[in-house]
CSV table of C-alpha atoms and ligand atoms in Angstrom, one decimal:
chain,number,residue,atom,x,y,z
A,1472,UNK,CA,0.0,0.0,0.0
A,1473,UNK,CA,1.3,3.2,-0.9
A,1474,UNK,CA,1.3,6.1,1.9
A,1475,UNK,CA,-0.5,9.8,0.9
A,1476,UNK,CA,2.9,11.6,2.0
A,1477,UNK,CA,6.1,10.8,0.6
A,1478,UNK,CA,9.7,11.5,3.3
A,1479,UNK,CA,11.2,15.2,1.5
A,1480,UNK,CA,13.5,14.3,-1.1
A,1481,UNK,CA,17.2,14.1,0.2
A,1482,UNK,CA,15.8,13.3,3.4
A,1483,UNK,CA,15.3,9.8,5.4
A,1484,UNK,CA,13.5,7.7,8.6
A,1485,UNK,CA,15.9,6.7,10.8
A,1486,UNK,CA,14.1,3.2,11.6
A,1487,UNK,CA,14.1,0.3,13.9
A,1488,UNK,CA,16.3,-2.2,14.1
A,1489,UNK,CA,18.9,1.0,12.6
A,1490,UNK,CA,17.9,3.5,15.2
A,1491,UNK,CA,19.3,1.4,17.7
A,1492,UNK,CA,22.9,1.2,16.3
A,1493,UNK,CA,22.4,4.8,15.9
A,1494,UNK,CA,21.7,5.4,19.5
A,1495,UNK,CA,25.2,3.6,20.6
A,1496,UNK,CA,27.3,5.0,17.8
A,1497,UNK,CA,26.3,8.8,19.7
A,1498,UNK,CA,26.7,7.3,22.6
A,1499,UNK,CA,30.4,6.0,21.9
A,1500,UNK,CA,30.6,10.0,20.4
A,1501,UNK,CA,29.8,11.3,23.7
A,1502,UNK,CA,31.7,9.0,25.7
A,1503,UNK,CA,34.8,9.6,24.0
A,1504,UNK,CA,34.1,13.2,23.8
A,1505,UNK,CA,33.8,12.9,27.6
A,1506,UNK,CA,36.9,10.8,28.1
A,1507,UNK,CA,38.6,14.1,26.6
A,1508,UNK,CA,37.4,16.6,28.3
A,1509,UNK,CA,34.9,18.5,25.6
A,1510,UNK,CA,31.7,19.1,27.0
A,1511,UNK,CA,28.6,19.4,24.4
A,1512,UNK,CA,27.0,22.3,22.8
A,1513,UNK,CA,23.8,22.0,21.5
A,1514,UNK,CA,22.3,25.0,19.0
A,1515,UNK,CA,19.2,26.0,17.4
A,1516,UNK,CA,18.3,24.6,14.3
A,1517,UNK,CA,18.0,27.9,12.5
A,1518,UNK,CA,20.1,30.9,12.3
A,1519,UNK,CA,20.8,34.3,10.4
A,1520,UNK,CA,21.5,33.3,6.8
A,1521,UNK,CA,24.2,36.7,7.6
A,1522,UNK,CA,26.1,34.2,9.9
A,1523,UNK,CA,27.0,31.8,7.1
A,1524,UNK,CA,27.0,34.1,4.1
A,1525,UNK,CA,29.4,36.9,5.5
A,1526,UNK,CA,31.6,34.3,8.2
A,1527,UNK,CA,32.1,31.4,6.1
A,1528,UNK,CA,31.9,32.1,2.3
A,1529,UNK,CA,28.4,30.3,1.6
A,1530,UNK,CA,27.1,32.4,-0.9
A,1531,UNK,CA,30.4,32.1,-3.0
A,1532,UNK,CA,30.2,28.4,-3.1
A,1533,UNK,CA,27.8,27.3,-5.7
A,1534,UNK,CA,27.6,23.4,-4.6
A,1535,UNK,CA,26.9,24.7,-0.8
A,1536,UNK,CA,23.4,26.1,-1.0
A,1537,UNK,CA,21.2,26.7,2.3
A,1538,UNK,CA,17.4,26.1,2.5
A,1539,UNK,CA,16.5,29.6,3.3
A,1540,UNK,CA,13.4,32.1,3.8
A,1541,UNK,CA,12.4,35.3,4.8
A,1542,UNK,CA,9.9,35.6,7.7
A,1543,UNK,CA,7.1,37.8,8.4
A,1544,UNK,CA,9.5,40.3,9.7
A,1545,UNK,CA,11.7,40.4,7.0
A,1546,UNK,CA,14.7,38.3,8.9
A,1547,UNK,CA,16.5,36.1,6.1
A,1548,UNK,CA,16.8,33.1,7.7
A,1549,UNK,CA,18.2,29.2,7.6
A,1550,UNK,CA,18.2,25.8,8.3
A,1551,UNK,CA,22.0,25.3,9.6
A,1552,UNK,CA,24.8,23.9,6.4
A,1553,UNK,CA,27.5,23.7,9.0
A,1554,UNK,CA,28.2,23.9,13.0
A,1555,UNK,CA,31.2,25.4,13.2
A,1556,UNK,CA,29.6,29.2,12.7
A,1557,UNK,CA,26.7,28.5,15.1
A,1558,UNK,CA,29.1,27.2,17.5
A,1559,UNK,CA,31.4,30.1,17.1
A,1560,UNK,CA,28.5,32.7,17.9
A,1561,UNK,CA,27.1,31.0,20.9
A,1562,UNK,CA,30.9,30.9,22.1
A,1563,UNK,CA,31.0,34.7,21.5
A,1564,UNK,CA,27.8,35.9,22.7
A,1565,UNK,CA,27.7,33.3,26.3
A,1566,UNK,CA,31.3,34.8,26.7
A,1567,UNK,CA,32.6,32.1,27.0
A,1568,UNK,CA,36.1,33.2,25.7
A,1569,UNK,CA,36.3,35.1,29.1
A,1570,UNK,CA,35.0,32.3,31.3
A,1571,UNK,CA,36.6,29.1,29.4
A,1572,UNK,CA,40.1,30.4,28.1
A,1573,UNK,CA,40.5,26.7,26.6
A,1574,UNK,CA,36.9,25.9,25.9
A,1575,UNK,CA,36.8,22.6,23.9
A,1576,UNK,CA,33.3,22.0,22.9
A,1577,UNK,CA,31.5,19.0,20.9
A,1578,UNK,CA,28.2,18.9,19.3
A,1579,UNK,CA,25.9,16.0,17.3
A,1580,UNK,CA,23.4,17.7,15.3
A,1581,UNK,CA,21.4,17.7,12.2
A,1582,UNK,CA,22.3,20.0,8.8
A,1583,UNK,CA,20.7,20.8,5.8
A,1584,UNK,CA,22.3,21.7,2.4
A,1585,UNK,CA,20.5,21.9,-0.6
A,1586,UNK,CA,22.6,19.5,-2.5
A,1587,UNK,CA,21.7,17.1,-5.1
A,1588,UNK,CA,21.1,13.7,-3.6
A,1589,UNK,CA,23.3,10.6,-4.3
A,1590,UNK,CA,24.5,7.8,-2.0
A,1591,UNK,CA,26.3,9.0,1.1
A,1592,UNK,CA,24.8,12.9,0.6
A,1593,UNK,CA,22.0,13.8,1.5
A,1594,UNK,CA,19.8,17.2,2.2
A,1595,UNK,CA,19.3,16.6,6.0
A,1596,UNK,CA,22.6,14.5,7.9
A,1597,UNK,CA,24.0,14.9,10.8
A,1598,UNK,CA,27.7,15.3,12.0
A,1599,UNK,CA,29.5,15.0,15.3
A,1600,UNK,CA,31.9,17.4,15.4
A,1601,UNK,CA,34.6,19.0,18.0
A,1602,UNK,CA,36.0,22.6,18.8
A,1603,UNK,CA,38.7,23.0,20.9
A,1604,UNK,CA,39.0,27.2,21.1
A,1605,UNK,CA,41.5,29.8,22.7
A,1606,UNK,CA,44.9,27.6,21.9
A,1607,UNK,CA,47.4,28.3,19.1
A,1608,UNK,CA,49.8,25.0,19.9
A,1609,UNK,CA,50.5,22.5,17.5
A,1610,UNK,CA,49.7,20.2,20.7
A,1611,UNK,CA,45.6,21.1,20.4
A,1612,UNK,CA,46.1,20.0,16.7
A,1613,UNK,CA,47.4,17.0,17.5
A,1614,UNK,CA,44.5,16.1,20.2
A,1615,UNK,CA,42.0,16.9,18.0
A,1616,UNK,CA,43.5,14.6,15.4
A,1617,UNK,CA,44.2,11.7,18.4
A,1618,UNK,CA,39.9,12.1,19.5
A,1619,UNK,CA,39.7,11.6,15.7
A,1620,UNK,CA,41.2,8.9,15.3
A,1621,UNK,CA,40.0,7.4,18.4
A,1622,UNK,CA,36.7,7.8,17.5
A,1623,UNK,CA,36.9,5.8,14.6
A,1624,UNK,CA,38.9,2.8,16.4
A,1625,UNK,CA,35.9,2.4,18.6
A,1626,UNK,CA,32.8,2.6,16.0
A,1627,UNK,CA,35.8,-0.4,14.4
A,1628,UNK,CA,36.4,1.9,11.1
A,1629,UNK,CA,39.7,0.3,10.1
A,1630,UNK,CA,40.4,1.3,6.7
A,1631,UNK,CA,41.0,4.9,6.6
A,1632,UNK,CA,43.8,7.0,5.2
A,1633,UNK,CA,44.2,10.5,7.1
A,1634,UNK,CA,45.3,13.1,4.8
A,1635,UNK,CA,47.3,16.2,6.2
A,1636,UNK,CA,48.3,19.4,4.9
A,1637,UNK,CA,49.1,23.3,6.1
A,1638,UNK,CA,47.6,26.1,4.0
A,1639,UNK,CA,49.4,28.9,5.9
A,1640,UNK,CA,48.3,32.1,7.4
A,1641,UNK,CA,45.9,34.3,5.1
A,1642,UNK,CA,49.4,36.2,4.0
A,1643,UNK,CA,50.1,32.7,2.7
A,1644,UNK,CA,46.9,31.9,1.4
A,1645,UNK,CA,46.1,35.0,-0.5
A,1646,UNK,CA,49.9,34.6,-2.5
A,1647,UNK,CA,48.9,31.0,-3.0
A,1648,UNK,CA,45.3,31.3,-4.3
A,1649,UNK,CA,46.7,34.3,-6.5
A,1650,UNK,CA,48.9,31.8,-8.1
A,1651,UNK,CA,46.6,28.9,-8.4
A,1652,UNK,CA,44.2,31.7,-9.8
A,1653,UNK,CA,46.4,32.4,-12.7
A,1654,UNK,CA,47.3,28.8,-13.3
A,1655,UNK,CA,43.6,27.5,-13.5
A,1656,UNK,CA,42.5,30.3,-15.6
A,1657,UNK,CA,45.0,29.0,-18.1
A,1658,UNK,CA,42.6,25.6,-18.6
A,1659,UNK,CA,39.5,27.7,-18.0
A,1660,UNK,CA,38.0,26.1,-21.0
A,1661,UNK,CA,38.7,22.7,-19.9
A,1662,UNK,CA,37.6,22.9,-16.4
A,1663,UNK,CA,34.0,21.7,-14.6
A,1664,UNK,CA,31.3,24.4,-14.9
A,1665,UNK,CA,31.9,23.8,-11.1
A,1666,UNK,CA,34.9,24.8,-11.3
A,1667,UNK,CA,35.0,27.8,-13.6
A,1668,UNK,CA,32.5,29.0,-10.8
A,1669,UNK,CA,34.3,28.4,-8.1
A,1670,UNK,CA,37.9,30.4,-10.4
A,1671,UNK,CA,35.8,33.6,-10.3
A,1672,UNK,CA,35.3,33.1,-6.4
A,1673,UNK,CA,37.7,30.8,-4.3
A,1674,UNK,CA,39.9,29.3,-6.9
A,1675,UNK,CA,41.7,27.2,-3.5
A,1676,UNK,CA,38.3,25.2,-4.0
A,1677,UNK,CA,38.9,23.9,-7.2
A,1678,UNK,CA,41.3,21.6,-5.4
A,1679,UNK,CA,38.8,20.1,-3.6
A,1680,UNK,CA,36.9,19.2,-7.3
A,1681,UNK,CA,36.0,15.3,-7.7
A,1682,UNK,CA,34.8,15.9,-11.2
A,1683,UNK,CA,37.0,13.8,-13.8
A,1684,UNK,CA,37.5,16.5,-16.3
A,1685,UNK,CA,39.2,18.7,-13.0
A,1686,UNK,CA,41.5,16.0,-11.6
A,1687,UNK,CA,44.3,16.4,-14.4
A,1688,UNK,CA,44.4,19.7,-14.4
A,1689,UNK,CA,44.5,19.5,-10.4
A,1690,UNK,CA,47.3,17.1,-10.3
A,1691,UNK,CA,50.1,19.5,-12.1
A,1692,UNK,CA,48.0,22.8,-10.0
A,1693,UNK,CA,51.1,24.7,-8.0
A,1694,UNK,CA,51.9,23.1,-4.4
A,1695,UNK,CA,51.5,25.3,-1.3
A,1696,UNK,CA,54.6,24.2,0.5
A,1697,UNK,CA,56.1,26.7,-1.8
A,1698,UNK,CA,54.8,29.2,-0.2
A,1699,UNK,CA,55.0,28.5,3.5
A,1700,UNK,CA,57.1,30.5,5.7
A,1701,UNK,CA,59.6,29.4,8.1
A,1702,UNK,CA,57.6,28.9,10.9
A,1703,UNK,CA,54.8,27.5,8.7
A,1704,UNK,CA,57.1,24.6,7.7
A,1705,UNK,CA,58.5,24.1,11.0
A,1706,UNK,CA,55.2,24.1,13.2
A,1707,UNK,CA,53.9,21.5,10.5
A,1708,UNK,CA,57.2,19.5,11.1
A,1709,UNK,CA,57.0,19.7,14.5
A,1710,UNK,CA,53.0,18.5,14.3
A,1711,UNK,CA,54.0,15.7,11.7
A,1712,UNK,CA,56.7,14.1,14.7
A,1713,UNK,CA,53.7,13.9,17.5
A,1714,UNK,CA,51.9,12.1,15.0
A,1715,UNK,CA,54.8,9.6,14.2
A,1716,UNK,CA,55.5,9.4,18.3
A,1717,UNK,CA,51.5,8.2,18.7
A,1718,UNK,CA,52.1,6.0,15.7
A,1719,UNK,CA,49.3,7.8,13.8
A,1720,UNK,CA,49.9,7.3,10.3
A,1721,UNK,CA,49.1,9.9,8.0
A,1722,UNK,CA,49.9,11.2,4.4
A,1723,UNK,CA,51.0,14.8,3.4
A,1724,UNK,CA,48.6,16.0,0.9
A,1725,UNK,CA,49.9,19.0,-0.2
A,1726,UNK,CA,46.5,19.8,-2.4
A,1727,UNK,CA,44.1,19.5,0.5
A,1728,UNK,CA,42.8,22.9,1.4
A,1729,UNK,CA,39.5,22.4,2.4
A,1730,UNK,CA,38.6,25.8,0.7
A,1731,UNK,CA,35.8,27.5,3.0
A,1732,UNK,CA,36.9,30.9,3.4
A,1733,UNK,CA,37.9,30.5,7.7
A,1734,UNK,CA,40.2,27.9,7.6
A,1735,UNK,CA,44.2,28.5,7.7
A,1736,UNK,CA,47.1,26.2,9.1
A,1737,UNK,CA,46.6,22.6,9.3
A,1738,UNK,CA,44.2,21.0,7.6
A,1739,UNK,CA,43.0,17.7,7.5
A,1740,UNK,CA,41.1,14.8,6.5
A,1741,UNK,CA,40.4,10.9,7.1
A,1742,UNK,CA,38.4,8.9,4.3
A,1743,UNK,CA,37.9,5.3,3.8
A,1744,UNK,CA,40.2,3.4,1.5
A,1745,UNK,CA,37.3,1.0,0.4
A,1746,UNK,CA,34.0,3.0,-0.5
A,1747,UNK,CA,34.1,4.7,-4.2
A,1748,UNK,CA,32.7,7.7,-3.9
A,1749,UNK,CA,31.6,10.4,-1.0
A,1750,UNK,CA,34.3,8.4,1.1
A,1751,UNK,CA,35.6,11.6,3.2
A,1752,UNK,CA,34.5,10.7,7.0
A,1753,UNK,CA,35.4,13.3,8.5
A,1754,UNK,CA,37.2,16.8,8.0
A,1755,UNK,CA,39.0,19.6,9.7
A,1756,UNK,CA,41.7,22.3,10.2
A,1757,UNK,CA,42.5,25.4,12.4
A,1758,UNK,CA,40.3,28.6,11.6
A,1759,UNK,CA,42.4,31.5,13.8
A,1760,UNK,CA,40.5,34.5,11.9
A,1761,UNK,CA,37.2,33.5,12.8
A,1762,UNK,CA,36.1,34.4,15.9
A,1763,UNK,CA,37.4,37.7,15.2
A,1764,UNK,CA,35.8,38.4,12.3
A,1765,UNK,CA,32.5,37.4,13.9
A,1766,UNK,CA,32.9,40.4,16.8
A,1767,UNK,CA,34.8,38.1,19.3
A,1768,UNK,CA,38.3,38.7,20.6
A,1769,UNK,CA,41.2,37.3,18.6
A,1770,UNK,CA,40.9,33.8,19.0
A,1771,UNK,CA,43.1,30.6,18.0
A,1772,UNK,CA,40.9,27.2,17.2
A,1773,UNK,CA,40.8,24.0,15.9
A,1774,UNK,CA,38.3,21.0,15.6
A,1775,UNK,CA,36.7,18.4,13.0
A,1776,UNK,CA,33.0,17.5,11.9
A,1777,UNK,CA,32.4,14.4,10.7
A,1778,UNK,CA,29.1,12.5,9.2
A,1779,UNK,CA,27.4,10.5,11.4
A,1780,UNK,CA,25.6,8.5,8.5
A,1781,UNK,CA,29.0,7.8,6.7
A,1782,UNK,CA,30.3,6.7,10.1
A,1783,UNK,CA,27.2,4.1,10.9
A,1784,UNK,CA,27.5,2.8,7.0
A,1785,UNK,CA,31.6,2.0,7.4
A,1786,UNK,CA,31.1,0.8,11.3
A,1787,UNK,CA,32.0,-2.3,12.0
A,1788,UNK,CA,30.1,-2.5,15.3
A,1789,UNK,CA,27.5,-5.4,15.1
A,1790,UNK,CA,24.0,-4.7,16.5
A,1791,UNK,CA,23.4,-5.7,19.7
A,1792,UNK,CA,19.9,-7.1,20.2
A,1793,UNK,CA,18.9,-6.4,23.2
A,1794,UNK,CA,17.2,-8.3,25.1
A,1795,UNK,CA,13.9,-8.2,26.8
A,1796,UNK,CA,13.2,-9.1,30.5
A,1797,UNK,CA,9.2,-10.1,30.1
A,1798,UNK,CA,7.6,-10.3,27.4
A,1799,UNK,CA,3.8,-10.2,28.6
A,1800,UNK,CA,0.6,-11.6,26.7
A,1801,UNK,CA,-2.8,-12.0,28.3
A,1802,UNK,CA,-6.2,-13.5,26.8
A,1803,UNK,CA,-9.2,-11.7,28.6
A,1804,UNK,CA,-7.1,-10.9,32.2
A,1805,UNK,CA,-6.0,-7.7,30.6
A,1806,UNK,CA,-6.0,-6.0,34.3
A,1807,UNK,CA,-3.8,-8.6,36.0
A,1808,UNK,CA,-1.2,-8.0,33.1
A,1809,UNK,CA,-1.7,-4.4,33.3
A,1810,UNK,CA,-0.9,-4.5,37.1
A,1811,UNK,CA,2.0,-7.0,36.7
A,1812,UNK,CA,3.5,-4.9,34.1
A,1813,UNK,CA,3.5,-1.8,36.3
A,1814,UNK,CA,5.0,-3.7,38.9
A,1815,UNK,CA,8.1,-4.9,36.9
A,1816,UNK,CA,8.7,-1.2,35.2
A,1817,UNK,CA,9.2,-0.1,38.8
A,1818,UNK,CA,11.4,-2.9,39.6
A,1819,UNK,CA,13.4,-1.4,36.6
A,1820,UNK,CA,12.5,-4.4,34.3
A,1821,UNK,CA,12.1,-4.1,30.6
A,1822,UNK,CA,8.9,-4.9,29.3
A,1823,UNK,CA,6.8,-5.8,26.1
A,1824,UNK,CA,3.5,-6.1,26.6
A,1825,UNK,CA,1.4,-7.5,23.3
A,1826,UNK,CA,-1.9,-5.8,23.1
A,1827,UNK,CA,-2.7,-8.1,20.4
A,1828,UNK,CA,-4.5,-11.1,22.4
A,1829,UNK,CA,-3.2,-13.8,20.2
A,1830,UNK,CA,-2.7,-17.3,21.2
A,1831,UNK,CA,-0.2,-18.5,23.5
A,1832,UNK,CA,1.3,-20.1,21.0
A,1833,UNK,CA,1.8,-16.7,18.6
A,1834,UNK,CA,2.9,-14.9,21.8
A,1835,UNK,CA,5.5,-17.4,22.8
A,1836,UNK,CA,6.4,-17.6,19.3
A,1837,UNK,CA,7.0,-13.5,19.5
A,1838,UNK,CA,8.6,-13.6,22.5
A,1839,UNK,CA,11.4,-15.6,20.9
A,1840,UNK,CA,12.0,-13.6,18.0
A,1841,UNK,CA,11.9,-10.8,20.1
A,1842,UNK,CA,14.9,-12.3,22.6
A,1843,UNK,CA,12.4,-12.1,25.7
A,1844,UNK,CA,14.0,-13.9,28.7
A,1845,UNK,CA,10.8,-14.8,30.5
A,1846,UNK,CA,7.8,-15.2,28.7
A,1847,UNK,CA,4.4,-14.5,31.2
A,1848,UNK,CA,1.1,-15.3,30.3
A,1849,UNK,CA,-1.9,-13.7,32.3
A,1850,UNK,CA,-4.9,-15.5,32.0
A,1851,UNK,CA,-7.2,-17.5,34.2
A,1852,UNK,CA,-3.6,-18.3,35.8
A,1853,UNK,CA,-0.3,-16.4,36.0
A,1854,UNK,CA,2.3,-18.8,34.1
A,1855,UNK,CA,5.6,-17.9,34.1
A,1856,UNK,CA,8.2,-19.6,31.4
A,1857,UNK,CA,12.2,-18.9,31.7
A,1858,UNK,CA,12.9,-19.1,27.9
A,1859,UNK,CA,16.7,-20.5,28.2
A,1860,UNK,CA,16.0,-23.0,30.1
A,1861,UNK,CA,12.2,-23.8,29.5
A,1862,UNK,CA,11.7,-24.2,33.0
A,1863,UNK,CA,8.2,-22.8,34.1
A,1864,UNK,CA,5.7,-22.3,37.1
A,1865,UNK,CA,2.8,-20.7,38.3
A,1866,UNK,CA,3.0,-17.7,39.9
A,1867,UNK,CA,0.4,-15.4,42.0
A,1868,UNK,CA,1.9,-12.3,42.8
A,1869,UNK,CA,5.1,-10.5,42.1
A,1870,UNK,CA,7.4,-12.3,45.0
A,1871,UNK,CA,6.5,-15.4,43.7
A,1872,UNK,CA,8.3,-13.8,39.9
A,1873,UNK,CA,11.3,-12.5,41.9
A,1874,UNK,CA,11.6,-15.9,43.8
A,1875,UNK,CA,11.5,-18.1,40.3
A,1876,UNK,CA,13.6,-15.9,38.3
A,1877,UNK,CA,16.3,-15.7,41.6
A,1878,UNK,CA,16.2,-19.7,41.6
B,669,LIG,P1,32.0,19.4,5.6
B,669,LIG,O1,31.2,20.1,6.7
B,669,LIG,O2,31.5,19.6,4.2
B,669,LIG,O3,33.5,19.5,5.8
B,669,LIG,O4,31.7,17.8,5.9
B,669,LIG,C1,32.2,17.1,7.0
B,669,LIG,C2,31.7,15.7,6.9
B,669,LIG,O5,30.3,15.7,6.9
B,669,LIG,C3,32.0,15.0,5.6
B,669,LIG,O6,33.3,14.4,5.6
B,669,LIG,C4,30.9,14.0,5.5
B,669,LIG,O7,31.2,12.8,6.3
B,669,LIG,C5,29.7,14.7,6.1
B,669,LIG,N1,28.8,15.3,5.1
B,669,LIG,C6,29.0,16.5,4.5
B,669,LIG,N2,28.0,16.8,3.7
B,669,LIG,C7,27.1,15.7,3.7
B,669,LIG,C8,25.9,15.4,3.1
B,669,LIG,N3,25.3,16.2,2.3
B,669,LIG,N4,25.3,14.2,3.4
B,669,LIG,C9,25.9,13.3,4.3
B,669,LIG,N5,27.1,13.6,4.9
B,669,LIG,C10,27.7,14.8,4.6
């Protein structure tokens, strides 16, 4: 039968048996979050389309569009693309740069972006993400990368290849992009339409390009490392040689620039080696300028986000089915089931109770595929079954249960 309403293209149910695995991937998020001392943030679902469009470079990124509207006062508003911003401007206006001067912050929440739907992308996702604000050492780029990596041991994401790179200061990057600029708009012609978009705006994006007619010209494209200073070079050094001492493997990747307009310094990114396409995991880098240029003091940070779809798809982790105390089925004694039921809820019991009033057999039946580990039947009598070890008795009251499932 087919429903009236159809789910919003791009968009998706997150259904039993799934939403379960779902529930203990965010849980191994937070707990590992925890472990690290980031405490979480949690935002409101829409914001000032201003916050995006003059903070991160939105509007000049063609692929990146926002589901927007005005409202009846005139306020241009959207549906969240991205954390990082939102997080950014609750840091700034809870002042917590005066309270926290290391504030390390995580947050697991749903984005939209008006992108066209394929496997892996999707208009609504969700990302768990990390910012750790208000340090400038290489050593808060490392811990970021080590809760990274971390988090994908645990969800048992083997397969991954983290890709590292430093894109300078802005000094750096403006010298950079005005070289790349003049060496893409030699191939204009032969470029992606993407691509000739993004040379008029943020040519450092083109890098970024998956499109096959891009990726040749991309390969010869000038390097950054060229253009690093001193202190560029070493601090990357010096960042490289705490990943080698925590036996993180990694590969330089001099072309990954991650091209929204906040980011500077390192940069990085895990993907998995086996899925084709949309394989990035997770993505990050430092973005020094933008607290500032939001109306916050000058302010040094670093974090990641990373899909929370793409994770459960390459996770390992095996569903736990968990199990059920009681499974509860009654003919016409509905009351006595009723009251039983209450009783083992307040003894902190887990319960199904099948409203149906099918046979014993069907219930028993159900309580089997269900994993039940009692199975209780209310009718003229209370009969109580253990269903590992097919032991049963009759019981009258609730000490009697206790007593049988002690024994
Ligand atoms: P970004 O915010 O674009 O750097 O993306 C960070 C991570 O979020 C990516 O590595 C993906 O895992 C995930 N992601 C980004 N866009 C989408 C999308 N449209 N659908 C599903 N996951 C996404």
């Amino acid at each position: 039968m087919k429903s009236k309403f159809q789910k919003i293209k791009g968009t998706y149910d997150i259904l039993p048996p799934e939403s379960k695995k779902w529930n203990e991937v965010i849980s191994i998020l937070q707990s590992i979050s925890h472990q690290f001392g980031y405490e979480e943030i949690k935002t409101p679902i829409i914001e000032n389309i201003d916050l995006f469009k003059q903070n991160i470079g939105y509007e000049t990124d063609v692929s990146k569009e926002m589901f927007s509207w005005e409202d009846s006062s005139s306020n241009q508003l959207v549906l969240k693309p991205e954390m990082t911003a939102p997080v950014v401007r609750a840091y700034i206006e809870s002042g917590f740069f005066r309270s926290k001067p290391l504030c390390k912050l995580f947050y697991i929440d749903a984005l939209f972006r008006r992108e066209k739907p394929q496997k892996g992308r999707q208009r609504q996702f969700h990302q768990f993400g990390i910012e750790a604000l208000g340090s400038s050492g290489v050593e808060q780029d490392v811990e970021v990368i080590l809760l990274a990596t971390k988090v994908l041991s645990h969800l048992g994401i083997t397969n991954t290849t983290l890709q590292i790179n430093n894109i300078g200061n802005h000094e750096t990057r403006k010298k950079y992009e005005e070289k790349l600029n003049g060496y893409f708009s030699d191939y204009k012609s032969n470029l992606s339409k993407l691509s000739q978009n993004r040379l008029e705006n943020n040519s450092l994006r083109i890098l970024d390009s998956k499109e096959k007619e891009d990726l040749e010209i991309i390969k010869n494209a000038p390097l950054i490392n060229e253009f690093l200073t001193k202190d560029e070079l070493n601090n990357f050094k010096t960042l490289l040689s705490h990943l080698d001492a925590l036996e993180i493997s990694y590969k330089e990747s001099s072309h990954l620039v991650r091209g929204l307009d906040y980011y500077n310094g390192t940069t990085f990114e895990i993907s998995n080696m086996s899925s084709r396409s949309q394989n990035a995991l997770l993505g990050g880098g430092r973005y020094d300028y933008l607290v500032e240029s939001m109306g916050g003091p000058s302010t040094p940070a670093v974090g990641f986000a990373a899909g929370i779809e793409r994770l459960l798809i390459e996770s390992s982790m095996h569903n736990k089915n968990k199990e059920i105390d009681f499974f509860i089925g009654f003919d016409s004694h509905a009351e006595k089931a009723i009251r039983i039921a209450n009783q083992l809820i307040d003894e902190g019991y887990s319960i199904y109770i099948d409203t149906l009033k099918k046979s014993e057999k069907n219930q028993l039946k159900n309580a089997i595929k269900m994993n039940a580990s009692f199975y209780l039947r209310c009718s003229e009598l209370i009969e109580l079954k253990n269903l590992s070890s097919k032991e049963e008795c009759v019981i009258n009251n609730i000490t009697d249960l206790k007593k049988f499932i002690k024994s």
